[in-house]
Amino acid sequence: MARPTQPALIRLTHWANLVLFAIMAGSGLRILAAHPMLGAVGEEYRWVPFQGTRPPAFLTLGGWLAGARHWHFAFASLFVLNALVYLAYFVASGEWRRRLFFPRRDARNAWETLLHDLRLRRAAPGEHGLYNGMQRLAYTGVLATAPLLVLTGLALFKPVQLPRLTALLGGYDLARALHLGVLVALAAFTVVHVVQVALHPRTLVDMTVGRRARHEGGPT
């Protein structure tokens, strides 16, 4: 019996995450623009690239600091709720088995895919299920990194109410730097992801309407 290779709930949470992440990123950058220096006042971090540089206005949302904070905190709960719905389905449905990176299964394919994408290998890697090894590696990296975005966000939102969490993350200022660093990493992944989709538009159809396998137990 045929079944969607991209289940409806995965597709729904994927597109919801796209919208919510864009809102969170835009409002977060507007908050950063109000004080673009990272580190304690007078002891700014020297290791931060582009220290003191305000993000371009067209990438920001909220208009001003208070407006951006309203946007950011209003949509933070929806962002987390969407992630929890996805995670619950991800685990309960067994989707993790075909989406997460397992070195024994995926390492060789990931390496061959990388060489092929860099034009260092002529032959394309063979079929490897729903995702190739490199895609699974990136997918797993995002899932492993995303919780840090939420934890640092909580430390910034409630540093007094959550002092242990804030201390665990190195204090308010380091948590702020980590929060921005994770945002930059996820934004970079998003750019690469969009480029890959543009190169392989069939995947956009798959994630929008759901492509069906030819038969149960066939390509996944």
XYZ file of C-alpha atoms in Angstrom:
220
model
C 0.000 0.000 0.000
C 1.393 3.423 -0.964
C 2.031 6.062 1.685
C 3.389 9.628 1.566
C 7.160 9.827 1.822
C 6.686 13.216 3.491
C 3.863 12.721 6.035
C 1.290 15.496 6.341
C 2.290 16.474 9.889
C 5.958 16.723 8.908
C 5.012 18.995 6.017
C 2.711 21.120 8.166
C 5.261 21.675 10.929
C 8.001 22.290 8.335
C 6.147 25.212 6.731
C 4.958 26.535 10.090
C 8.570 26.467 11.279
C 9.643 28.450 8.218
C 7.208 31.271 9.002
C 7.867 31.244 12.747
C 11.648 31.119 12.322
C 11.525 34.098 9.948
C 9.512 36.110 12.480
C 11.775 35.114 15.355
C 14.927 35.887 13.372
C 13.684 39.256 12.142
C 12.495 40.427 15.554
C 15.645 39.049 17.193
C 17.851 41.037 14.841
C 15.812 44.157 15.625
C 16.485 43.558 19.339
C 20.189 43.121 18.558
C 20.213 46.388 16.596
C 19.260 48.275 19.754
C 22.570 47.191 21.333
C 24.832 45.390 18.854
C 27.743 45.004 21.278
C 28.140 41.537 22.787
C 29.654 41.005 26.229
C 29.463 42.968 29.448
C 29.647 46.750 29.094
C 33.309 47.721 29.113
C 34.373 44.115 28.595
C 32.975 43.377 25.159
C 33.928 40.097 23.536
C 36.871 40.604 21.208
C 36.318 37.248 19.529
C 32.894 38.194 18.121
C 33.017 38.961 14.363
C 31.362 42.211 13.271
C 31.174 43.428 16.862
C 28.969 46.521 17.059
C 27.599 46.153 13.528
C 23.846 46.680 13.297
C 21.953 44.256 11.050
C 20.424 45.727 7.862
C 16.995 47.227 8.517
C 15.331 45.110 5.809
C 16.201 41.939 7.767
C 14.584 43.187 10.968
C 11.007 43.123 12.241
C 9.270 45.178 14.910
C 10.354 48.704 14.056
C 11.916 49.458 17.422
C 13.128 47.615 20.535
C 9.826 47.303 22.386
C 7.942 46.369 19.230
C 10.505 43.718 18.359
C 10.324 42.268 21.874
C 6.540 41.995 21.569
C 6.890 40.131 18.276
C 9.704 37.924 19.575
C 8.096 36.807 22.812
C 4.594 36.511 21.337
C 5.758 34.015 18.711
C 8.342 32.220 20.873
C 5.688 29.991 22.450
C 4.277 29.099 19.022
C 7.774 28.316 17.787
C 8.381 25.951 20.721
C 4.895 24.407 20.458
C 5.400 23.668 16.778
C 8.773 22.077 17.576
C 7.233 19.904 20.298
C 4.463 18.699 17.966
C 7.071 17.821 15.352
C 9.311 16.086 17.904
C 6.443 14.035 19.356
C 5.445 12.805 15.906
C 9.079 12.345 14.897
C 9.637 9.915 17.776
C 6.226 8.207 17.933
C 5.995 7.540 14.187
C 9.508 6.146 13.885
C 10.463 8.824 11.340
C 13.725 9.283 13.232
C 14.968 5.986 11.812
C 15.060 7.243 8.239
C 15.883 10.898 8.907
C 18.659 10.894 11.522
C 22.321 10.353 10.683
C 23.768 6.981 11.655
C 27.518 6.750 10.872
C 27.526 3.058 9.965
C 24.719 3.555 7.459
C 25.318 7.095 6.243
C 28.963 8.130 6.631
C 30.220 6.749 3.314
C 27.243 8.097 1.378
C 27.663 11.516 3.016
C 31.319 11.639 1.990
C 30.564 10.559 -1.574
C 27.746 13.115 -1.784
C 30.071 15.880 -0.606
C 32.711 14.945 -3.193
C 30.067 14.850 -5.918
C 28.649 18.268 -4.931
C 32.190 19.717 -4.972
C 32.689 18.256 -8.462
C 35.500 16.044 -7.163
C 33.598 12.849 -7.958
C 31.866 12.208 -11.251
C 29.517 9.412 -10.300
C 26.568 10.396 -8.155
C 26.078 8.301 -5.007
C 23.480 5.581 -5.235
C 19.956 5.819 -3.861
C 19.979 6.121 -0.096
C 16.339 6.335 0.957
C 14.406 9.506 1.632
C 17.593 11.522 2.240
C 21.216 11.007 1.346
C 23.879 10.781 4.018
C 24.842 14.471 3.859
C 21.222 15.552 4.162
C 20.788 13.316 7.203
C 23.946 14.765 8.748
C 22.673 18.329 8.267
C 19.197 17.348 9.489
C 20.644 15.792 12.639
C 22.884 18.791 13.232
C 19.906 21.145 13.142
C 17.920 18.992 15.566
C 20.905 18.837 17.920
C 21.485 22.602 17.770
C 17.899 23.853 18.006
C 17.455 23.110 21.750
C 20.347 25.490 22.488
C 18.380 28.246 20.745
C 15.441 27.635 23.087
C 17.541 27.311 26.253
C 19.543 30.472 25.602
C 16.306 32.251 24.739
C 14.817 31.252 28.098
C 17.959 32.454 29.875
C 17.623 35.834 28.164
C 13.873 36.071 28.756
C 13.910 35.049 32.444
C 17.476 35.431 33.798
C 16.251 36.202 37.327
C 13.638 33.452 37.441
C 16.009 30.908 35.873
C 19.376 31.741 37.469
C 20.737 28.193 37.311
C 20.040 27.892 33.606
C 21.609 31.286 32.984
C 24.658 30.337 35.039
C 24.939 26.987 33.243
C 25.133 28.856 29.943
C 27.940 31.050 31.209
C 25.864 34.006 32.331
C 23.548 36.424 30.569
C 26.126 37.917 28.209
C 27.503 34.601 27.003
C 23.959 33.237 26.619
C 23.197 36.227 24.405
C 26.243 35.541 22.239
C 25.354 31.842 22.012
C 21.771 32.710 21.079
C 22.978 34.864 18.209
C 25.560 32.264 17.168
C 22.925 29.545 16.881
C 20.728 31.916 14.873
C 23.592 32.555 12.448
C 24.263 28.806 12.120
C 20.596 28.020 11.437
C 20.339 30.919 8.997
C 23.373 29.585 7.109
C 21.774 26.141 6.994
C 18.558 27.732 5.681
C 20.430 29.455 2.858
C 22.128 26.208 1.816
C 18.804 24.401 2.143
C 17.046 26.886 -0.156
C 19.860 26.645 -2.724
C 19.631 22.847 -2.698
C 15.852 23.030 -3.148
C 16.334 25.385 -6.100
C 18.723 22.853 -7.646
C 16.298 19.982 -6.979
C 12.772 21.497 -7.286
C 11.117 18.100 -7.005
C 11.848 18.197 -3.278
C 9.699 21.338 -3.001
C 6.775 19.426 -4.469
C 7.449 16.551 -2.085
C 7.376 18.840 0.945
C 4.294 20.689 -0.295
C 1.911 17.998 -1.481
C 3.689 14.806 -0.429
C 5.165 12.402 -2.954
C 3.958 8.813 -2.771
C 6.189 5.776 -2.874
C 5.344 3.243 -5.542
C 4.598 0.541 -3.003
C 5.011 -0.193 0.698
C 8.577 -1.160 1.378
C 9.775 0.624 -1.754
C 11.927 3.737 -1.915
C 11.542 5.850 1.222
